[in-house]
Amino acid sequence: MDNPFRVGLETERAPAPCAFVIFGASGDLARRKLLPALYNLAVSRLLPPGFSIVGFAVTEMSEDQFRASMREGVAQFSRRKPIDEAVWNDFASRLHYVSGAFDDEANFARLRAKLDEIDANNGTRENRLYYLAIPPSLFPKVNDQLARAGLVADPSDASRYTRIIVEKPFGRDLASGDALNADLHRVFHERQIFRIDHYLGKETVQNLVALRFGNAIFEPIWNRNHIDHVQITVAEDIGVEGRGKFYEEAGTTRDIVQNHLLQLLMVMAMEPPVAFAADEVRDEKVKVLRALKPLVGEDALRDTVRGQYGPGNFVGRPVPGYREEPNVSPASHVETFVAMRLELDNWRFAGVPIYIRAGKRLTKRITEISVHFKDVPHALLREDGAHVEPDVLAIRIQPDEGIALRFVAKVPGPTMTLRPVAMDFKYGSTFGGSGPEAYERLILDAMLGDPTLFARADEVSAAWRFITPIHEAWASAPVPTFPSYAAGTWGPPEASDLIARDGRAWRRI
Ligand code: BG6
C-alpha cells in the first residue's frame, strides 16, 4: 500500500451474509473462474461472514472430493499464487456439495435441506445467490425446480433475497433470446436476474466510463464534429481450445460480437447517464443498440466479412486449422473471424463509421478501442502540404492495459518536421497491477444487489435484434470459401478491403 495511487483501491462495500449455489459446479467454469474469483474475494476479505458455497451438479462426488477438485482449480487459475493456507482452510470449510440430476425434485429437497442447515449455522438468513453455470437448455428445468422447492423469495420481501446469475449464451437469435428471458421471468423478477458479461467486469471497461465522464476534456470532442471513425478489435491468438462443439453452434458473431463487443460499443458511444446507477446506465446503453443502423440483406453482405482460420503458425509452431479441431465438421462454414462496418443513427455519431473485428487465431491477443480524430483542416506546418497521421486515442482493454493518446509533435532540429508521438498511461506502472479479475467484481456486485454491470433483458434483446438479420443474410448467401485466413495472421484480406473501401486502414496494433 506504499503506492499512493493504490489508496482506496479496495472497496468498503460489505454484502449481507448469503449462500452461493453453483449449478453445474463440476464443470470448467466453476474450476477456472468462479472458485478462483470467490477465493480471491476471500483473500481480499470482501466476503461476508457466514458466506457459504454449495456446488450442485450431476457428477457424483463427496464434499471432500469437491473441495479437493476446487482447490486444484484455485491453485491453477487464481491470480494470487501460491494458495494462502490459512485463507484456504477457512474457505474450504464453507464449501458444500449436492449431487443429482436437475429434473429430480428429491434433489432440490436435499438442496433445500442443505441451505436450511447453512442458514441455521451461518446466519445466512435465506439470502441466496444462484449461479447457472449450465447449458441454457437446462435453465427452465432448474428454474421450475427452484420455484417448486420454495427456493425463490418474493422480490418485495426485504428480509431475504434470491438472485440468479446467468451466463451467456443468452440464446442464439432474437426468438430464442426472448424465449429465454420470458422463461426466467416466469420465476424471477428482472431485478433478481444478473446476466453476466464478463467484459463489463473488466477494470479497463469501467475505466472507459471514468475516462469519458470523470474528465471534462474528452466529452466535448466525443462526437461527429471531431471523430473521423472508431475501431474496436477483440483479437485472440488462441484457437477454439477444445470447445469445437460449442463453437460449431456459436461462431464468433454469437460468441463475442453479440455480447462482449457490443458492450464495448455501448460504453464507448452512450450518452452520459443522469447517475451511475443500474437503470440510468442501462437505459443509455440500450439506446446505442437501438441507434445501430440495421444490417439486413444486401447491406449485411456488403458491410460484414466473415472468415475462418486454416492451418498456420503460432509462436513458431504449426497449429491446425479450425476444420481440423476436435468436434468440428471438416466442411464447417462457421466463422472464426468477423469484421463489420457499423453506423449509429443518432445525433452524436451520425456518419461516423465504427469498424469492428473479432477473431480467433489472429496474430496476437489484444482488445482495443481506438478513436480516430479528424485531420487538421489545413496542413500549414508542412511545406509539401502533406498531412501527418491524425490524432488517435487508443483504449487498451487488454493485455498491457492502458490508454494512449497519439498526437503530432515537432522533431527537434532546424526544420518543422512533424511526427506522431504518444502519451501513454499504463495501469501496471501507475497502479502497480491490473486489479481484480472481472468475475470478482461481478460476483461481489451481485451479492450487493447492484446490477449496473449486468445486461438487462431489453439490452440482450436489442443486441439480438441487430445480429439476427446478419445471420439470416449469411444463411441466404452462397457458402463462403473457407478457410480464408491462415492461423496467426490478421484475418481474411476482405477485412482490409472493408475498411480500405472508405479510404481507411485497420490500426497497426
Ligand atoms: C468468452 C468466449 O466469453 O470470452 C471465449 O466464449 C473467449 O471464446 C473469451 O475466448 C474471451 O475472454 P477474455 O476475457 O479472455 O477476453
Coordinates of C-alpha atoms and ligand atoms in Angstrom, one line a residue:
M1 CA 0.0 0.0 0.0
D2 CA 3.0 2.3 -0.4
N3 CA 1.9 3.4 -3.8
P4 CA -0.4 6.4 -3.2
F5 CA -2.3 5.6 -6.4
R6 CA -3.4 2.3 -4.7
V7 CA -5.1 4.1 -1.8
G8 CA -8.8 3.4 -1.9
L9 CA -8.5 0.5 -4.3
E10 CA -10.1 -2.0 -2.0
T11 CA -13.8 -1.4 -1.7
E12 CA -15.5 -0.8 1.6
R13 CA -18.8 -2.3 0.4
A14 CA -20.0 -5.1 2.6
P15 CA -22.5 -7.6 1.3
A16 CA -25.0 -9.3 3.7
P17 CA -24.3 -13.0 4.6
C18 CA -25.5 -15.3 1.9
A19 CA -25.3 -18.8 0.4
F20 CA -23.9 -19.0 -3.2
V21 CA -25.2 -22.0 -5.1
I22 CA -23.4 -23.1 -8.3
F23 CA -25.5 -25.2 -10.7
G24 CA -23.0 -27.1 -12.8
A25 CA -20.3 -26.9 -10.1
S26 CA -18.3 -29.8 -11.5
G27 CA -17.8 -28.0 -14.9
D28 CA -15.0 -26.0 -16.2
L29 CA -16.4 -22.5 -15.4
A30 CA -16.5 -23.3 -11.7
R31 CA -12.9 -24.5 -11.6
R32 CA -11.4 -21.9 -13.9
K33 CA -13.3 -18.8 -13.0
L34 CA -15.9 -18.9 -10.2
L35 CA -13.9 -20.6 -7.4
P36 CA -10.7 -18.6 -8.1
A37 CA -12.8 -15.4 -8.0
L38 CA -14.5 -16.4 -4.8
Y39 CA -11.2 -17.4 -3.2
N40 CA -9.7 -14.1 -4.2
L41 CA -12.6 -12.2 -2.7
A42 CA -11.9 -14.2 0.5
V43 CA -8.2 -13.1 0.3
S44 CA -9.3 -9.5 -0.1
R45 CA -11.6 -10.0 2.9
L46 CA -14.6 -9.0 0.9
L47 CA -16.8 -12.0 1.6
P48 CA -19.5 -11.5 4.2
P49 CA -19.3 -13.5 7.5
G50 CA -21.1 -16.8 7.2
F51 CA -20.7 -16.9 3.4
S52 CA -21.2 -20.4 2.1
I53 CA -20.9 -22.1 -1.3
V54 CA -23.0 -25.0 -2.4
G55 CA -21.9 -26.8 -5.5
F56 CA -24.8 -28.7 -7.3
A57 CA -24.1 -31.0 -10.2
V58 CA -24.9 -34.3 -11.7
T59 CA -21.4 -35.7 -11.1
E60 CA -21.3 -38.0 -8.0
M61 CA -18.7 -36.9 -5.5
S62 CA -18.3 -36.4 -1.8
E63 CA -17.8 -32.9 -0.3
D64 CA -14.2 -33.7 0.3
Q65 CA -13.7 -34.7 -3.3
F66 CA -15.4 -31.4 -4.4
R67 CA -13.1 -29.4 -2.1
A68 CA -10.1 -31.2 -3.5
S69 CA -11.1 -30.5 -7.1
M70 CA -11.9 -26.9 -6.3
R71 CA -8.5 -26.5 -4.6
E72 CA -6.8 -27.8 -7.7
G73 CA -8.7 -25.2 -9.8
V74 CA -7.8 -22.4 -7.5
A75 CA -4.2 -23.4 -7.4
Q76 CA -4.1 -23.4 -11.1
F77 CA -6.2 -20.4 -12.0
S78 CA -6.1 -17.9 -9.1
R79 CA -4.4 -14.6 -9.9
R80 CA -2.7 -14.8 -6.5
K81 CA -0.2 -17.7 -6.1
P82 CA 0.6 -19.7 -4.1
I83 CA -2.6 -20.5 -2.2
D84 CA -2.7 -18.9 1.3
E85 CA -3.2 -21.9 3.5
A86 CA -5.0 -20.0 6.3
V87 CA -7.4 -18.4 3.9
W88 CA -7.9 -21.7 2.0
N89 CA -8.7 -23.7 5.2
D90 CA -11.4 -21.3 6.2
F91 CA -12.7 -21.0 2.7
A92 CA -12.8 -24.8 2.2
S93 CA -14.9 -25.2 5.4
R94 CA -17.5 -23.1 3.6
L95 CA -17.7 -25.4 0.6
H96 CA -20.6 -27.9 0.3
Y97 CA -21.7 -30.2 -2.4
V98 CA -25.0 -31.7 -3.5
S99 CA -25.1 -34.2 -6.4
G100 CA -28.0 -35.3 -8.5
A101 CA -30.0 -34.7 -11.7
F102 CA -31.7 -31.4 -12.2
D103 CA -35.0 -33.0 -13.1
D104 CA -35.5 -34.9 -9.9
E105 CA -37.5 -33.0 -7.2
A106 CA -35.9 -35.0 -4.5
N107 CA -32.5 -33.5 -5.2
F108 CA -33.9 -30.0 -4.8
A109 CA -35.4 -31.1 -1.5
R110 CA -31.9 -32.1 -0.5
L111 CA -30.6 -28.8 -1.7
R112 CA -33.2 -27.0 0.4
A113 CA -32.3 -29.0 3.5
K114 CA -28.6 -28.1 2.9
L115 CA -29.5 -24.5 2.6
D116 CA -31.7 -24.5 5.7
E117 CA -28.8 -26.1 7.6
I118 CA -26.4 -23.4 6.4
D119 CA -29.0 -20.7 7.4
A120 CA -29.2 -22.1 10.9
N121 CA -25.4 -22.5 11.3
N122 CA -24.1 -19.5 9.5
G123 CA -26.7 -16.8 9.8
T124 CA -27.2 -16.5 6.0
R125 CA -30.9 -15.8 6.7
E126 CA -32.3 -17.2 3.4
N127 CA -30.2 -14.9 1.3
R128 CA -29.5 -17.0 -1.8
L129 CA -27.5 -16.3 -4.9
Y130 CA -27.8 -18.9 -7.6
Y131 CA -25.3 -19.2 -10.4
L132 CA -26.4 -21.1 -13.6
A133 CA -23.1 -22.5 -15.0
I134 CA -25.1 -24.9 -17.1
P135 CA -26.3 -25.0 -20.7
P136 CA -29.3 -22.7 -21.4
S137 CA -31.4 -25.7 -22.3
L138 CA -31.4 -26.7 -18.6
F139 CA -32.4 -23.3 -17.3
P140 CA -36.2 -23.9 -17.4
K141 CA -35.8 -27.2 -15.5
V142 CA -33.7 -25.6 -12.8
N143 CA -35.9 -22.5 -12.5
D144 CA -39.0 -24.7 -12.1
Q145 CA -37.4 -26.9 -9.5
L146 CA -36.2 -23.9 -7.5
A147 CA -39.7 -22.4 -7.6
R148 CA -41.3 -25.7 -6.7
A149 CA -38.9 -26.3 -3.8
G150 CA -39.8 -22.9 -2.3
L151 CA -36.3 -21.6 -3.0
V152 CA -37.3 -18.4 -4.7
A153 CA -38.1 -15.4 -2.4
D154 CA -40.6 -12.7 -3.4
P155 CA -38.5 -9.7 -4.6
S156 CA -40.6 -7.4 -2.4
D157 CA -39.5 -9.4 0.7
A158 CA -36.9 -7.1 2.4
S159 CA -35.9 -9.7 5.0
R160 CA -34.2 -12.0 2.5
Y161 CA -33.2 -12.1 -1.2
T162 CA -33.0 -14.6 -4.0
R163 CA -30.9 -13.6 -7.0
I164 CA -29.8 -15.6 -10.0
I165 CA -26.7 -15.1 -12.1
V166 CA -27.0 -16.3 -15.7
E167 CA -24.1 -17.0 -18.0
K168 CA -24.1 -16.4 -21.8
P169 CA -25.1 -17.6 -24.4
F170 CA -28.4 -15.8 -23.9
G171 CA -30.0 -17.6 -26.8
R172 CA -28.8 -17.9 -30.4
D173 CA -31.1 -15.4 -32.1
L174 CA -33.8 -12.9 -31.3
A175 CA -36.6 -15.5 -30.8
S176 CA -34.6 -17.9 -28.6
G177 CA -33.1 -15.0 -26.6
D178 CA -36.6 -13.6 -25.9
A179 CA -37.8 -17.1 -25.1
L180 CA -35.0 -17.5 -22.5
N181 CA -35.9 -14.1 -20.9
A182 CA -39.6 -15.0 -20.8
D183 CA -38.7 -18.2 -19.1
L184 CA -36.5 -16.6 -16.5
H185 CA -39.3 -14.0 -15.9
R186 CA -41.8 -16.8 -15.1
V187 CA -39.9 -17.4 -11.9
F188 CA -37.7 -14.4 -11.3
H189 CA -38.3 -10.7 -11.4
E190 CA -35.9 -8.7 -13.7
R191 CA -34.4 -7.1 -10.5
Q192 CA -33.4 -10.6 -9.3
I193 CA -31.7 -11.6 -12.6
F194 CA -28.0 -10.8 -13.2
R195 CA -26.9 -11.6 -16.8
I196 CA -23.1 -11.8 -16.7
D197 CA -21.0 -10.4 -19.5
H198 CA -17.5 -10.6 -18.0
Y199 CA -16.3 -7.8 -20.2
L200 CA -18.3 -5.3 -18.1
G201 CA -16.4 -6.6 -15.1
K202 CA -13.0 -5.7 -16.6
E203 CA -11.4 -2.7 -14.9
T204 CA -10.5 -1.1 -18.3
V205 CA -14.1 -1.2 -19.5
Q206 CA -15.2 0.6 -16.3
N207 CA -12.4 3.0 -16.7
L208 CA -13.8 3.9 -20.1
V209 CA -16.8 5.3 -18.2
A210 CA -14.3 7.2 -15.9
L211 CA -12.4 8.5 -18.9
R212 CA -15.4 9.8 -20.6
F213 CA -17.4 11.1 -17.7
G214 CA -14.8 11.7 -15.0
N215 CA -12.9 14.2 -17.2
A216 CA -14.0 17.4 -18.7
I217 CA -11.7 17.4 -21.7
F218 CA -12.9 14.3 -23.7
E219 CA -16.7 14.7 -23.8
P220 CA -16.7 18.0 -25.8
I221 CA -14.8 16.3 -28.7
W222 CA -16.5 12.9 -28.4
N223 CA -18.8 13.3 -31.4
R224 CA -19.2 13.5 -35.1
N225 CA -17.7 17.0 -35.3
H226 CA -14.3 15.7 -34.1
I227 CA -14.3 12.0 -34.6
D228 CA -13.5 10.6 -38.0
H229 CA -14.1 7.0 -37.1
V230 CA -13.8 4.4 -34.4
Q231 CA -12.2 0.9 -34.5
I232 CA -12.9 -1.9 -32.0
T233 CA -10.8 -5.0 -32.1
V234 CA -11.2 -8.1 -30.0
A235 CA -8.4 -10.3 -31.2
E236 CA -7.4 -13.7 -29.7
D237 CA -4.4 -15.7 -30.6
I238 CA -5.9 -18.9 -29.2
G239 CA -8.0 -21.3 -31.3
V240 CA -11.2 -22.9 -30.1
E241 CA -9.4 -24.7 -27.3
G242 CA -11.3 -28.0 -27.3
R243 CA -14.6 -26.2 -27.5
G244 CA -15.3 -27.3 -31.1
K245 CA -18.8 -28.5 -30.3
F246 CA -19.8 -25.2 -28.7
Y247 CA -18.1 -23.2 -31.4
E248 CA -19.9 -25.0 -34.2
E249 CA -23.1 -23.8 -32.7
A250 CA -21.9 -20.3 -32.0
G251 CA -19.2 -18.8 -34.3
T252 CA -17.5 -15.6 -33.4
T253 CA -20.6 -13.4 -34.0
R254 CA -22.6 -15.2 -31.3
D255 CA -19.6 -15.9 -29.0
I256 CA -18.0 -12.4 -29.0
V257 CA -19.9 -9.8 -31.0
Q258 CA -23.5 -10.1 -29.7
N259 CA -22.3 -9.7 -26.2
H260 CA -18.7 -8.5 -25.4
L261 CA -18.1 -6.4 -28.5
L262 CA -21.5 -4.7 -28.4
Q263 CA -20.9 -4.0 -24.7
L264 CA -17.7 -2.2 -25.6
L265 CA -19.5 -0.3 -28.3
M266 CA -22.3 0.7 -25.9
V267 CA -19.9 2.0 -23.3
M268 CA -17.9 3.9 -25.9
A269 CA -20.9 5.5 -27.5
M270 CA -23.5 6.0 -24.8
E271 CA -24.8 9.4 -23.7
P272 CA -23.8 10.5 -20.1
P273 CA -26.3 8.8 -17.8
V274 CA -28.0 11.0 -15.2
A275 CA -26.5 8.9 -12.5
F276 CA -24.1 6.0 -12.3
A277 CA -26.9 3.7 -11.3
A278 CA -28.3 0.5 -12.8
D279 CA -31.3 1.7 -14.8
E280 CA -29.8 5.0 -15.7
V281 CA -26.7 3.4 -17.2
R282 CA -28.5 0.6 -18.9
D283 CA -31.1 3.0 -20.3
E284 CA -28.3 4.9 -22.1
K285 CA -26.6 1.7 -23.2
V286 CA -29.7 0.2 -24.8
K287 CA -30.3 3.4 -26.7
V288 CA -27.0 2.9 -28.5
L289 CA -28.1 -0.5 -29.7
R290 CA -31.4 0.9 -30.9
A291 CA -29.5 3.5 -32.8
L292 CA -27.4 0.9 -34.7
K293 CA -28.3 1.1 -38.4
P294 CA -29.7 -2.3 -39.2
L295 CA -27.6 -4.6 -41.4
V296 CA -30.2 -6.5 -43.4
G297 CA -30.0 -8.4 -46.7
E298 CA -27.6 -6.8 -49.2
D299 CA -26.5 -4.2 -46.6
A300 CA -25.4 -7.0 -44.3
L301 CA -23.5 -8.8 -47.1
R302 CA -21.8 -5.5 -48.1
D303 CA -20.8 -4.4 -44.6
T304 CA -19.8 -7.6 -42.9
V305 CA -16.9 -10.0 -43.6
R306 CA -16.7 -13.5 -42.1
G307 CA -13.6 -15.7 -42.1
Q308 CA -12.3 -19.0 -40.8
Y309 CA -8.8 -19.9 -40.0
G310 CA -6.9 -22.6 -41.8
P311 CA -3.6 -24.2 -40.6
G312 CA -0.9 -21.8 -39.8
N313 CA 1.7 -20.9 -37.2
F314 CA 1.5 -19.7 -33.7
V315 CA 4.8 -18.5 -32.0
G316 CA 6.8 -20.5 -34.4
R317 CA 4.9 -23.8 -34.2
P318 CA 2.4 -25.2 -36.7
V319 CA -1.2 -25.2 -35.5
P320 CA -4.2 -26.9 -37.1
G321 CA -7.0 -25.1 -39.0
Y322 CA -10.5 -24.8 -37.5
R323 CA -11.8 -27.6 -39.6
E324 CA -9.1 -29.9 -38.1
E325 CA -10.1 -29.1 -34.5
P326 CA -11.8 -31.8 -32.4
N327 CA -15.6 -31.9 -32.8
V328 CA -15.6 -29.6 -35.8
S329 CA -17.0 -30.6 -39.1
P330 CA -14.3 -30.9 -41.8
A331 CA -16.6 -28.9 -44.1
S332 CA -17.7 -26.4 -41.4
H333 CA -18.9 -22.9 -42.5
V334 CA -18.8 -21.5 -39.1
E335 CA -16.9 -18.2 -38.8
T336 CA -14.0 -17.8 -36.5
F337 CA -13.5 -14.2 -37.6
V338 CA -15.8 -11.3 -38.3
A339 CA -15.4 -7.7 -39.3
M340 CA -18.3 -5.2 -39.7
R341 CA -18.8 -1.6 -40.6
L342 CA -21.4 -0.2 -38.3
E343 CA -23.1 3.2 -38.1
L344 CA -25.1 4.8 -35.4
D345 CA -28.1 6.8 -36.4
N346 CA -28.1 9.3 -33.6
W347 CA -27.1 12.9 -33.1
R348 CA -23.7 12.3 -31.6
F349 CA -22.3 9.7 -34.1
A350 CA -24.3 10.1 -37.3
G351 CA -22.0 9.5 -40.3
V352 CA -19.1 8.2 -38.1
P353 CA -18.2 4.7 -39.2
I354 CA -17.4 2.2 -36.5
Y355 CA -15.3 -0.7 -37.7
I356 CA -15.3 -3.8 -35.6
R357 CA -13.4 -7.0 -35.9
A358 CA -13.1 -10.1 -33.7
G359 CA -11.5 -13.4 -34.2
K360 CA -9.6 -16.5 -33.0
R361 CA -6.1 -17.5 -34.0
L362 CA -5.1 -13.9 -35.0
T363 CA -1.6 -12.6 -34.7
K364 CA -1.9 -11.7 -31.1
R365 CA -4.3 -11.3 -28.2
I366 CA -5.4 -7.7 -28.0
T367 CA -8.7 -5.9 -27.2
E368 CA -8.6 -2.3 -28.1
I369 CA -11.0 0.6 -28.9
S370 CA -9.4 3.4 -30.9
V371 CA -11.0 6.7 -31.5
H372 CA -9.6 8.3 -34.6
F373 CA -10.0 12.1 -34.7
K374 CA -10.4 14.2 -37.8
D375 CA -7.4 15.6 -39.6
V376 CA -6.4 19.2 -39.2
P377 CA -8.3 21.4 -41.7
H378 CA -5.1 22.9 -43.2
A379 CA -1.6 21.4 -43.1
L380 CA 0.1 24.7 -42.7
L381 CA 3.2 23.2 -41.0
R382 CA 4.2 21.1 -43.9
E383 CA 5.9 22.6 -47.0
D384 CA 4.7 19.8 -49.1
G385 CA 1.2 20.2 -47.8
A386 CA 1.0 16.6 -46.8
H387 CA -0.9 15.6 -43.7
V388 CA 0.6 13.8 -40.7
E389 CA -1.4 11.0 -39.2
P390 CA -4.4 12.4 -37.3
D391 CA -4.7 12.0 -33.5
V392 CA -5.8 8.7 -32.1
L393 CA -7.0 7.9 -28.6
A394 CA -6.4 4.2 -28.0
I395 CA -8.0 2.5 -25.1
R396 CA -6.3 -0.9 -24.5
I397 CA -8.7 -3.1 -22.8
Q398 CA -6.2 -6.0 -22.5
P399 CA -3.4 -7.0 -22.2
D400 CA -1.0 -4.3 -21.3
E401 CA -4.0 -2.3 -20.0
G402 CA -3.8 1.4 -20.5
I403 CA -4.7 4.5 -22.6
A404 CA -2.5 6.1 -25.2
L405 CA -3.1 9.4 -26.9
R406 CA -1.2 9.7 -30.2
F407 CA -0.6 13.2 -31.4
V408 CA 1.8 15.1 -33.6
A409 CA 5.0 16.8 -32.3
K410 CA 7.9 18.6 -33.9
V411 CA 11.1 16.6 -34.3
P412 CA 13.9 18.6 -32.7
G413 CA 16.0 20.3 -35.3
P414 CA 16.1 23.2 -37.7
T415 CA 13.1 22.2 -39.7
M416 CA 9.4 21.9 -38.9
T417 CA 9.3 18.2 -39.2
L418 CA 6.3 16.6 -37.6
R419 CA 6.0 13.1 -36.3
P420 CA 3.3 11.2 -34.3
V421 CA 4.2 10.7 -30.6
A422 CA 2.3 9.1 -27.7
M423 CA 1.3 10.0 -24.2
D424 CA 0.9 6.6 -22.6
F425 CA -0.9 5.7 -19.3
K426 CA -0.4 2.1 -18.1
Y427 CA -2.3 0.5 -15.3
G428 CA 0.7 -1.7 -14.5
S429 CA 3.2 1.1 -13.8
T430 CA 0.7 3.6 -12.3
F431 CA -1.3 1.3 -10.0
G432 CA 1.2 -1.5 -9.7
G433 CA -1.0 -4.2 -11.1
S434 CA -4.2 -4.6 -13.1
G435 CA -6.6 -5.2 -10.2
P436 CA -9.2 -7.8 -9.6
E437 CA -10.5 -10.2 -12.2
A438 CA -13.8 -9.4 -13.8
Y439 CA -15.6 -12.3 -12.1
E440 CA -14.6 -11.0 -8.6
R441 CA -16.1 -7.6 -9.2
L442 CA -19.3 -9.0 -10.8
I443 CA -19.9 -11.7 -8.1
L444 CA -19.4 -9.0 -5.5
D445 CA -21.9 -6.7 -7.2
A446 CA -24.5 -9.5 -7.5
M447 CA -24.1 -10.1 -3.7
L448 CA -24.6 -6.4 -3.1
G449 CA -27.6 -6.4 -5.4
D450 CA -26.1 -3.9 -7.9
P451 CA -27.0 -4.9 -11.5
T452 CA -25.3 -1.8 -13.1
L453 CA -22.6 -4.0 -14.7
F454 CA -25.0 -6.7 -15.9
A455 CA -27.0 -7.0 -19.1
R456 CA -30.7 -6.2 -18.8
A457 CA -33.3 -8.2 -20.7
D458 CA -34.0 -5.4 -23.2
E459 CA -30.3 -5.0 -23.9
V460 CA -29.9 -8.6 -24.8
S461 CA -33.0 -8.5 -27.0
A462 CA -31.8 -5.3 -28.8
A463 CA -28.4 -7.0 -29.4
W464 CA -30.1 -10.0 -31.0
R465 CA -32.4 -7.7 -33.0
F466 CA -29.3 -6.3 -34.6
I467 CA -27.4 -9.6 -35.0
T468 CA -30.1 -11.9 -36.2
P469 CA -30.7 -10.3 -39.6
I470 CA -26.9 -10.6 -40.3
H471 CA -27.1 -14.3 -39.7
E472 CA -30.2 -14.5 -41.9
A473 CA -28.4 -12.7 -44.7
W474 CA -25.4 -15.0 -44.4
A475 CA -27.7 -18.0 -44.5
S476 CA -29.2 -16.9 -47.8
A477 CA -25.9 -16.1 -49.4
P478 CA -23.6 -18.6 -51.2
V479 CA -21.5 -20.6 -48.8
P480 CA -18.2 -18.8 -48.2
T481 CA -14.8 -20.2 -49.4
F482 CA -13.3 -21.3 -46.1
P483 CA -10.7 -21.4 -44.7
S484 CA -10.0 -17.9 -45.6
Y485 CA -7.0 -16.9 -43.4
A486 CA -4.0 -18.7 -42.0
A487 CA -3.8 -19.1 -38.3
G488 CA -1.5 -16.4 -36.8
T489 CA -2.5 -13.7 -39.3
W490 CA -4.8 -10.7 -39.0
G491 CA -7.8 -12.4 -40.7
P492 CA -9.0 -12.6 -44.3
P493 CA -8.0 -10.0 -46.9
E494 CA -11.7 -9.0 -47.3
A495 CA -11.4 -7.4 -43.8
S496 CA -8.8 -5.0 -45.0
D497 CA -10.9 -4.3 -48.2
L498 CA -13.9 -3.5 -46.0
I499 CA -12.2 -0.6 -44.4
A500 CA -10.0 0.3 -47.4
R501 CA -13.2 0.9 -49.3
D502 CA -13.7 4.1 -47.2
G503 CA -10.0 5.1 -47.7
R504 CA -9.0 3.9 -44.2
A505 CA -7.0 1.1 -42.7
W506 CA -7.0 -1.0 -39.6
R507 CA -4.7 0.4 -36.9
R508 CA -1.5 -1.5 -36.5
I509 CA -1.7 -2.9 -33.0
Ligands
BG6_1 C1 -15.7 -15.9 -23.8 C2 -15.8 -16.7 -25.1 O1 -17.0 -15.4 -23.5 O2 -14.8 -14.9 -23.8 C3 -14.4 -17.2 -25.4 O3 -16.7 -17.7 -25.0 C4 -13.4 -16.2 -25.4 O4 -14.4 -17.8 -26.7 C5 -13.4 -15.4 -24.1 O5 -12.1 -16.8 -25.5 C6 -12.5 -14.2 -24.1 O6 -12.5 -13.6 -22.8 P1 -11.2 -12.7 -22.4 O7 -11.6 -12.2 -21.1 O8 -10.0 -13.6 -22.4 O9 -11.1 -11.7 -23.4

